[in-house]
XYZ file of N, CA, C and O in Angstrom:
652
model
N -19.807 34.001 -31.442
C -19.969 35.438 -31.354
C -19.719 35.875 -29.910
O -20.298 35.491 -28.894
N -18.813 36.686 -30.031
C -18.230 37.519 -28.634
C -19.831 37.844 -27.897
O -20.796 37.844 -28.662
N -20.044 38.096 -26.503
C -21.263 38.495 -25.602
C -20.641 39.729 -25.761
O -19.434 39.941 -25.648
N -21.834 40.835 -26.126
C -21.133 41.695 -25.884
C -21.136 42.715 -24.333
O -21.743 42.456 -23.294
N -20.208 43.956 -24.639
C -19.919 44.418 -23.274
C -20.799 44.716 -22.714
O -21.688 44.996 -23.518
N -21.315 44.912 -21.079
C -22.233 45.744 -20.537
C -22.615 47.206 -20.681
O -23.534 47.768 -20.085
N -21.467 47.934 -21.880
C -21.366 49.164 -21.675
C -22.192 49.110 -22.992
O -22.943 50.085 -22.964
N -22.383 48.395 -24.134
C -23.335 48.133 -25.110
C -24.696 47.728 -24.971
O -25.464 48.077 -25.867
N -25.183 46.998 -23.931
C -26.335 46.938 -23.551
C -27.319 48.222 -23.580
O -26.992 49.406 -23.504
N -28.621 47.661 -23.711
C -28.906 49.035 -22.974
C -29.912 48.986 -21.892
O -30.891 48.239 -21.877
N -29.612 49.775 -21.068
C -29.878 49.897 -19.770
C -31.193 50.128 -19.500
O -31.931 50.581 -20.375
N -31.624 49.852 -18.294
C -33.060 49.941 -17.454
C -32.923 51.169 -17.128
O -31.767 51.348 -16.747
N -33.806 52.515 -17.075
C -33.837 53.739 -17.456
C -34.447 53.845 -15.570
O -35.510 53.283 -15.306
N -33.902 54.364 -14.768
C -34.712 54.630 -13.407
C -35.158 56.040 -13.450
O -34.318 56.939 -13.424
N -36.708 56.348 -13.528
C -36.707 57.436 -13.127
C -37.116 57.984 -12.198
O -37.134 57.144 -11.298
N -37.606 59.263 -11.702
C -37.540 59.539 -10.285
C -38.316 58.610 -9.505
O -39.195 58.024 -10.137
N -38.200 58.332 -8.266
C -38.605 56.995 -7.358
C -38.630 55.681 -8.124
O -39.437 54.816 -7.784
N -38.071 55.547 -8.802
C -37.733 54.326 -9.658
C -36.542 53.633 -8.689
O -35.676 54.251 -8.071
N -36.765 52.007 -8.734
C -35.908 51.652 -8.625
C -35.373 50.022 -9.248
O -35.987 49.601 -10.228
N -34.692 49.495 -8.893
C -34.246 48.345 -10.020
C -33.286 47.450 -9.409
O -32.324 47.704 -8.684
N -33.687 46.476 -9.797
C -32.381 45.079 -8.875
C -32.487 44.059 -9.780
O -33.470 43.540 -10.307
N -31.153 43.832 -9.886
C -30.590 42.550 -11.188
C -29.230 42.570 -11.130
O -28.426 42.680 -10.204
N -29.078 42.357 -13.063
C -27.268 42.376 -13.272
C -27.248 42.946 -14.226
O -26.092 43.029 -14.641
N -28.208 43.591 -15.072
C -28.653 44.566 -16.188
C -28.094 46.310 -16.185
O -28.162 46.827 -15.070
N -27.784 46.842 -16.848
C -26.821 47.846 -16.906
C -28.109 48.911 -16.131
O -29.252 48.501 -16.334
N -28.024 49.847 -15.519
C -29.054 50.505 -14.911
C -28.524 52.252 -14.886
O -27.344 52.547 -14.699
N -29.446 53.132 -15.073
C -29.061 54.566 -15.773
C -30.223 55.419 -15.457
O -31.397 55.375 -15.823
N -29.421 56.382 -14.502
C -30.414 57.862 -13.953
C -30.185 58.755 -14.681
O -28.993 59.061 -14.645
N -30.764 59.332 -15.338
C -30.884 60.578 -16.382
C -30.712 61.787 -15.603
O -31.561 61.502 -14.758
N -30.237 63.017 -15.192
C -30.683 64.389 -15.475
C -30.820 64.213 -13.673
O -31.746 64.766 -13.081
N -29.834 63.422 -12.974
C -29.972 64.229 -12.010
C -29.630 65.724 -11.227
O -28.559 66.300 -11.415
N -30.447 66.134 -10.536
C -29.783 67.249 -10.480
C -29.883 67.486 -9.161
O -28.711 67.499 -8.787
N -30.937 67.784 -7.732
C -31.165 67.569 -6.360
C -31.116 66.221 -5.782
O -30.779 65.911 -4.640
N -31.596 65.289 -6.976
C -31.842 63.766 -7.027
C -30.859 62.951 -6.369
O -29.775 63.330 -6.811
N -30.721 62.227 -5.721
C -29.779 61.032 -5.914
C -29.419 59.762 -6.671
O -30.275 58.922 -6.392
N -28.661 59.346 -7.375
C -28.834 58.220 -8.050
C -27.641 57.448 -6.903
O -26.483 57.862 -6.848
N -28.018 56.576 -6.248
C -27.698 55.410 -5.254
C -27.756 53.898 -5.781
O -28.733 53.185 -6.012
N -26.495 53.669 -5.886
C -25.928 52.000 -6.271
C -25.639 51.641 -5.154
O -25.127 52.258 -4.220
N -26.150 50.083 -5.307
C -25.718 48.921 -4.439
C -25.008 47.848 -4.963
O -25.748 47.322 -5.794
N -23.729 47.131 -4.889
C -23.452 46.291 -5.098
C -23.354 45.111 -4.571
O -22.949 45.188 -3.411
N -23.556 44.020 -4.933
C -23.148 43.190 -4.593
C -22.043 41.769 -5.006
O -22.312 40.758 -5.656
N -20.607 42.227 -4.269
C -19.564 42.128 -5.155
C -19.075 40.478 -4.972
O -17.962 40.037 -5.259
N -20.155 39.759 -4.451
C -19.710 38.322 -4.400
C -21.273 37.860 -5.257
O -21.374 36.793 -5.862
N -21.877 38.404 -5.205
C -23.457 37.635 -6.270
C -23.207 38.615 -7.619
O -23.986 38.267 -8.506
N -22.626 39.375 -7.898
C -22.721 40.224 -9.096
C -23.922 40.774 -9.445
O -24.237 40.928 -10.625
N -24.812 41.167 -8.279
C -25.783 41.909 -8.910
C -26.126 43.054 -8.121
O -25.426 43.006 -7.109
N -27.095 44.367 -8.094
C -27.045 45.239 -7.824
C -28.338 45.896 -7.821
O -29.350 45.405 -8.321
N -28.265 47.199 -7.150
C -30.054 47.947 -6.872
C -29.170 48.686 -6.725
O -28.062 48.711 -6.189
N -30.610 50.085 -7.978
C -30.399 51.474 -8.027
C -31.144 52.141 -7.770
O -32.202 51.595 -8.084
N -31.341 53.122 -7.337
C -32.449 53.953 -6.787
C -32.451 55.608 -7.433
O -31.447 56.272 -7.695
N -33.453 55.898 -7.544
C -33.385 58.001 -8.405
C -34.176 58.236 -7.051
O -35.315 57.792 -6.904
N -33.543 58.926 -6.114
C -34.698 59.509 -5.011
C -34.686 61.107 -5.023
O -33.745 61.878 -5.210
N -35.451 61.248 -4.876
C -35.749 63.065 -5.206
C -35.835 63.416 -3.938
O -35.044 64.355 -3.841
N -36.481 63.168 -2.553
C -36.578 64.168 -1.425
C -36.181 63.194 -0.217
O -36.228 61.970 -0.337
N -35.853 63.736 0.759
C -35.469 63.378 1.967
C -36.341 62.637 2.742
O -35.977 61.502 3.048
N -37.271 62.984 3.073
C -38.214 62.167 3.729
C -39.874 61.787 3.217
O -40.608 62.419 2.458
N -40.095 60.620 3.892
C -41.206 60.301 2.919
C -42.648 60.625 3.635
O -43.754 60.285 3.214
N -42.266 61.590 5.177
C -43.177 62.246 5.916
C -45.073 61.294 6.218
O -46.232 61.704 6.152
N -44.391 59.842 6.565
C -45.181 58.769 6.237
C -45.923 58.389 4.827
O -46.728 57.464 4.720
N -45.571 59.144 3.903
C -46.380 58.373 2.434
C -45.518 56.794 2.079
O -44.298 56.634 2.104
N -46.162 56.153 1.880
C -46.326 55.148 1.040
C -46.291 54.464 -0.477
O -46.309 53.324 -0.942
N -46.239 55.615 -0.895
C -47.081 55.543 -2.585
C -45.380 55.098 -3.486
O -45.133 54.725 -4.633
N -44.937 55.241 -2.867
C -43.498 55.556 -4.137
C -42.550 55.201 -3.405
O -41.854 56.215 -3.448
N -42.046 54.530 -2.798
C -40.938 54.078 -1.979
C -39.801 54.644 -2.102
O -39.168 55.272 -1.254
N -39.479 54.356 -3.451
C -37.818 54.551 -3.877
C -37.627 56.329 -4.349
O -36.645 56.748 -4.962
N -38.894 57.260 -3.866
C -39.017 58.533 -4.008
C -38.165 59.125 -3.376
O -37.422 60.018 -3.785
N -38.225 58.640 -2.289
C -38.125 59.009 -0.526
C -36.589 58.486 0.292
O -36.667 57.335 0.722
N -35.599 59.004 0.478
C -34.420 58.515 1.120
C -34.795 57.403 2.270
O -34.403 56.236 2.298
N -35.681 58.085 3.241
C -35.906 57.143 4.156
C -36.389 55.621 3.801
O -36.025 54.696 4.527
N -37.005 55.450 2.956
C -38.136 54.457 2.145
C -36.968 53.751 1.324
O -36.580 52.630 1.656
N -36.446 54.398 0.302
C -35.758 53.736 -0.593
C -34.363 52.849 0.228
O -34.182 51.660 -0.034
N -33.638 53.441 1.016
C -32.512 52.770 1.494
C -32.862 51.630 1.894
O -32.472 50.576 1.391
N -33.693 51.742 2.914
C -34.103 50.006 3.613
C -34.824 49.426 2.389
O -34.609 48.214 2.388
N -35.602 49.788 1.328
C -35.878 49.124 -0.060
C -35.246 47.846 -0.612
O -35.587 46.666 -0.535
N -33.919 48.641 -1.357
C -33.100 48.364 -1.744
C -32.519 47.011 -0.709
O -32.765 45.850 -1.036
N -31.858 47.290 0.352
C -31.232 46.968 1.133
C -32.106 45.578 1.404
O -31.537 44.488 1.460
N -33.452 45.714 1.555
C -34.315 44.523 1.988
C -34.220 43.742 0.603
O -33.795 42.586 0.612
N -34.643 44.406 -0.693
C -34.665 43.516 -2.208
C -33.312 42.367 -1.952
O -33.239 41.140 -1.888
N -32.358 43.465 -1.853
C -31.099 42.678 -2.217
C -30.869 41.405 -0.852
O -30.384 40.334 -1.216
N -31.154 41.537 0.361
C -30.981 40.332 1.059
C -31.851 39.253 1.128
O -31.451 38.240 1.702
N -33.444 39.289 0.446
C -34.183 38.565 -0.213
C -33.504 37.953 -1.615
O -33.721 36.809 -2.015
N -32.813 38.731 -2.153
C -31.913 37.666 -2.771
C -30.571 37.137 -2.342
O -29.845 36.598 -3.177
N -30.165 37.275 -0.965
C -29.041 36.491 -0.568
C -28.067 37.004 -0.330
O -27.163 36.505 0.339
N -28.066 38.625 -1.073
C -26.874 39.392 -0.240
C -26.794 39.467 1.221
O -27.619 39.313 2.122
N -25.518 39.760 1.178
C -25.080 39.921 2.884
C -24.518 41.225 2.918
O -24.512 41.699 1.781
N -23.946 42.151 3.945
C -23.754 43.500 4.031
C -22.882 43.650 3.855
O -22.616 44.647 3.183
N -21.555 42.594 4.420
C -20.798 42.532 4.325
C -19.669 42.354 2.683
O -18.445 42.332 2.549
N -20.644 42.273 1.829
C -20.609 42.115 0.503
C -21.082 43.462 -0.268
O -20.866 43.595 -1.473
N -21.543 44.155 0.273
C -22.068 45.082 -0.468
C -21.094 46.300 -0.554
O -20.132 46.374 0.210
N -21.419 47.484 -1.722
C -20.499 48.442 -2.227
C -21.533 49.304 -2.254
O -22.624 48.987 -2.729
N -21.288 50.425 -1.764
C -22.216 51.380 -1.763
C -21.551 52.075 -2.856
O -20.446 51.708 -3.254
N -22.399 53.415 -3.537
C -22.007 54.110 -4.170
C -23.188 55.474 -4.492
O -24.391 55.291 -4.675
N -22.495 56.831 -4.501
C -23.624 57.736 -4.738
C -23.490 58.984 -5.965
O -22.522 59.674 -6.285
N -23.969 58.970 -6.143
C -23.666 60.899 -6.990
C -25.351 61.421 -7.038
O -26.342 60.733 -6.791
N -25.282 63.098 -7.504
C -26.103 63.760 -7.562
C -26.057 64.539 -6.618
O -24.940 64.877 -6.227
N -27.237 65.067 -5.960
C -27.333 65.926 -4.699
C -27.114 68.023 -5.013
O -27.214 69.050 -4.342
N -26.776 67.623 -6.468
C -26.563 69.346 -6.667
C -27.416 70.312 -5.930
O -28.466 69.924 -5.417
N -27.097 71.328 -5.863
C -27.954 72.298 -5.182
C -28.327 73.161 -6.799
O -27.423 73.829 -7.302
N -29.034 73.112 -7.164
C -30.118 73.157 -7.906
C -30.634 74.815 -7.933
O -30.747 75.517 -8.938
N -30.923 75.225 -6.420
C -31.738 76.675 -6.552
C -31.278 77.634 -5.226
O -31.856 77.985 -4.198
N -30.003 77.855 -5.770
C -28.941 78.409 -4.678
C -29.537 79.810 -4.592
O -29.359 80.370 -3.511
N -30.139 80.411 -5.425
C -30.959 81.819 -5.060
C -31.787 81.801 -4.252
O -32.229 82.915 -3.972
N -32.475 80.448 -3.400
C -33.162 80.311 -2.860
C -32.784 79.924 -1.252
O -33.476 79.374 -0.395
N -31.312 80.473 -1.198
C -30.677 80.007 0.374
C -30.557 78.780 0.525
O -30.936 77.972 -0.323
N -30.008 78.463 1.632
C -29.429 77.346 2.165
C -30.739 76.345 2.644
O -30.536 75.139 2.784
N -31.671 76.748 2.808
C -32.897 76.462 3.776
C -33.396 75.502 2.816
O -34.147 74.669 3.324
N -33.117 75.330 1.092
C -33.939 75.004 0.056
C -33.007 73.972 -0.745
O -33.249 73.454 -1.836
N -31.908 73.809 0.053
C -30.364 72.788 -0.498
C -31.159 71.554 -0.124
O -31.159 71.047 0.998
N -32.068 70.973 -1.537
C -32.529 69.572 -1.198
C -31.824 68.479 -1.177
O -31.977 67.414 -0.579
N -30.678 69.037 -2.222
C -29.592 67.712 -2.607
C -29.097 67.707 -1.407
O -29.174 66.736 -0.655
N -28.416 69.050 -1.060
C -27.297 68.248 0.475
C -28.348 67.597 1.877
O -27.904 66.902 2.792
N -29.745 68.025 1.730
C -30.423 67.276 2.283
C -30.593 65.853 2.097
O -30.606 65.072 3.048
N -30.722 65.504 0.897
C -30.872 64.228 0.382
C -29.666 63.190 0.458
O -29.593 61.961 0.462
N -28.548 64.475 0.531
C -27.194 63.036 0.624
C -27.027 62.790 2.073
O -26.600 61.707 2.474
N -27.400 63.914 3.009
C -26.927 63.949 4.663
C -28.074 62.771 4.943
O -27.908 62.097 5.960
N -29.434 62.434 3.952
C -30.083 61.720 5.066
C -29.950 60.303 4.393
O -30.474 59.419 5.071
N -29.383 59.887 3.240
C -28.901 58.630 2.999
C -27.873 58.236 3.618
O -27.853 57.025 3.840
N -26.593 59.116 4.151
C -25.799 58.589 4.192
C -26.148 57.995 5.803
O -25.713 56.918 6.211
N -27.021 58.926 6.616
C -27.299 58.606 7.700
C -27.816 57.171 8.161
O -27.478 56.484 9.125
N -28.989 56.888 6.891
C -29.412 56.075 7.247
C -28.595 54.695 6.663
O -28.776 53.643 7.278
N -27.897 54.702 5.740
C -26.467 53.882 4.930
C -25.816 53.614 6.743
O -25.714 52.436 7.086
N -25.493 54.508 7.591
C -24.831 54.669 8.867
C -25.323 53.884 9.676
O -24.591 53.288 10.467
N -26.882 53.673 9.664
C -27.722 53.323 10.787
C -27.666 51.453 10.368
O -27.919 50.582 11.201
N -27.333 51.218 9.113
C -27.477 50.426 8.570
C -25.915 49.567 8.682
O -25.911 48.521 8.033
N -24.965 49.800 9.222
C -23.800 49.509 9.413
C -22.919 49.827 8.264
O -21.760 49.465 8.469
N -23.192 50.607 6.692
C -22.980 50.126 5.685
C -21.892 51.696 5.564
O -22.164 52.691 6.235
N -20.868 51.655 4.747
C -20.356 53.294 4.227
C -20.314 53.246 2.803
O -20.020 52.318 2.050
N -20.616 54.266 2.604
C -20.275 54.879 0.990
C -18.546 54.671 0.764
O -17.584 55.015 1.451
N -18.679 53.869 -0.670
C -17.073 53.928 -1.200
C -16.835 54.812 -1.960
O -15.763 55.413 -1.897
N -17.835 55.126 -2.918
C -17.509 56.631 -3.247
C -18.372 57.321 -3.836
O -19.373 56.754 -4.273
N -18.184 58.855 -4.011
C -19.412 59.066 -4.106
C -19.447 60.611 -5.000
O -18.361 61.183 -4.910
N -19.822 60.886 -5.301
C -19.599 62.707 -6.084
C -21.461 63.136 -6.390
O -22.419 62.813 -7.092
N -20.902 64.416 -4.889
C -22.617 64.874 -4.378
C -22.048 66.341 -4.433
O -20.883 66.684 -4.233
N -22.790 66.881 -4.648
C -22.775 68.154 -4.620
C -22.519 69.415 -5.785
O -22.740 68.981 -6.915
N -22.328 70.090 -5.780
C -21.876 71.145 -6.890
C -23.265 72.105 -7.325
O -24.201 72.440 -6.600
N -23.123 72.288 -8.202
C -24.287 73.272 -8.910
C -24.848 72.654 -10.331
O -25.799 73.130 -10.952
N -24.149 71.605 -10.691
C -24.939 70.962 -11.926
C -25.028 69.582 -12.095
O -24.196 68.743 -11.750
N -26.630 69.320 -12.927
C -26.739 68.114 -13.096
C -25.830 66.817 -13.344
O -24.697 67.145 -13.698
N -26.033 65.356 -13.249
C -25.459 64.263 -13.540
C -26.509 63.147 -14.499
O -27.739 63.159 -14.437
N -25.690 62.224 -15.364
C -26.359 60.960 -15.547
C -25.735 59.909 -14.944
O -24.590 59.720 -15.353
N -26.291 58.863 -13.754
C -25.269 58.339 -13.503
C -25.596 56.580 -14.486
O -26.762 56.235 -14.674
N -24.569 55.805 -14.925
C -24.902 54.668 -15.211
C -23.953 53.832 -14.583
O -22.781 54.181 -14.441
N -24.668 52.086 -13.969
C -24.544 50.931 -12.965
C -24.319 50.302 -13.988
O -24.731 50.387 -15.145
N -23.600 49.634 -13.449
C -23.248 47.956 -14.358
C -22.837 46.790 -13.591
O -21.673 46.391 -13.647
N -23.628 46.281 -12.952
C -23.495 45.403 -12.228
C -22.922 43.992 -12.372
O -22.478 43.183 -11.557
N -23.138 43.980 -14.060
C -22.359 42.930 -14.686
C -21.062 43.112 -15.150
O -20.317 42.427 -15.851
N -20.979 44.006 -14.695
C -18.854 44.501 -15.305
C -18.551 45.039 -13.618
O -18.146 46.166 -13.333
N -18.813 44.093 -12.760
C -17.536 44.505 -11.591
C -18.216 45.602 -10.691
O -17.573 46.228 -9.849
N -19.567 45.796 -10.925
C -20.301 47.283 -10.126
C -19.932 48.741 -10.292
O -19.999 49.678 -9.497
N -19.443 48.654 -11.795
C -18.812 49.711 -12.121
C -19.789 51.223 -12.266
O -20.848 51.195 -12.894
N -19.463 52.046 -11.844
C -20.249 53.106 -11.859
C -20.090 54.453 -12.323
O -19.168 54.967 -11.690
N -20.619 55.298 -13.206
C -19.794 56.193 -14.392
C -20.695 57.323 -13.866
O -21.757 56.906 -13.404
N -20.533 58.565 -13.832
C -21.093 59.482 -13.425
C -20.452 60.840 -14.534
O -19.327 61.332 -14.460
N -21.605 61.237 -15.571
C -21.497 61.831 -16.487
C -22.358 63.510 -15.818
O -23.454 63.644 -15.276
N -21.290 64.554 -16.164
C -21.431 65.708 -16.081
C -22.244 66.160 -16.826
O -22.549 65.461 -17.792
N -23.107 67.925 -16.602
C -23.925 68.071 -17.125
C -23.057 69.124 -18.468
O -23.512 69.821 -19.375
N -21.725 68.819 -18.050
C -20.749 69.898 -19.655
C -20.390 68.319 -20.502
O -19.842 68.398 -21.602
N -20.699 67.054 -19.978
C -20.334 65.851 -20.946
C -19.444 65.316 -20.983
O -19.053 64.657 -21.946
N -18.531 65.553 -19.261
C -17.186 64.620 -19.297
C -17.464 63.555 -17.968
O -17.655 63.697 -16.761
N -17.386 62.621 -18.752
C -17.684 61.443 -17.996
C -16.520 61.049 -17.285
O -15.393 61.354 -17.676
N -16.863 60.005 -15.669
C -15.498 59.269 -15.508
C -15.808 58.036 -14.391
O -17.032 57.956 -14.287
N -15.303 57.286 -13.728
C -16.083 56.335 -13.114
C -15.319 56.893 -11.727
O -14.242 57.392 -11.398
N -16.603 56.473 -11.129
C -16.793 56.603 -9.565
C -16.227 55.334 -8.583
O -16.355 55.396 -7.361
């Protein structure tokens, strides 16, 4: 009997400050300010996802993978406790919508949330390969770490396509 595909599996569900490291198909629901942030790792085949909702974690503790600041070095620490190297890794992002544009620029959490991952992705020697942040409407994004780090980022009108 054929194994079947990763795209048949079903996936580890991250939800907000959720996060996840394996080779198991992995899936952010309904982002919308949120980030859903993949890591690959394209010589071990496995990967960490993160749903982070706000920019900084203004010293809390409680939720790691809530928090941009918290979750990046997270992730980043999980995966070299298992043997990744940086130099191996694939970044990848979507989400970040601006969500409550009646509410000015002052209240754009998403473009907050992508300016301070990518910063700290920066601080980290690491760049985004690709990424789809911004707009005015939600995403689902789904990881597959066992098919190549493939990464699909589904619109909130239902047209999907990989990242």
């Amino acid at each position: 009997m054929p194994e079947p595909s990763s795209q048949n599996k079903v996936p580890v569900m991250i939800g907000i400050g959720e996060y996840h490291v394996g080779s198991v198909p992995m899936m952010a629901i309904g982002l919308g300010s949120c980030i859903g942030l993949t890591i690959y790792d394209k010589d071990r085949h496995i990967g960490a996802m993160v749903h982070i909702m706000l920019p900084e974690s203004s010293g809390r503790t409680d939720r790691p993978g809530k928090y941009a600041d918290t979750a990046v070095p997270l992730l980043l620490n999980k995966l070299s406790d298992m043997g990744c190297q940086k130099a191996s890794l694939v970044v990848k992002m979507a989400g970040g919508a601006c969500m409550f544009e009646y509410f000015g620029n002052n209240l754009n959490i998403g473009e907050r949330n992508a300016e301070k991952v990518r910063a700290i992705l920066a601080d980290n020697h690491l760049r985004i390969s690709s990424e789809e942040v911004g707009g005015k409407s939600g995403r689902t994004v789904a990881f597959y770490p066992d098919d190549g780090g493939k990464v699909t980022v589904r619109s909130a009108d239902g047209v999907a396509h990989e990242i």
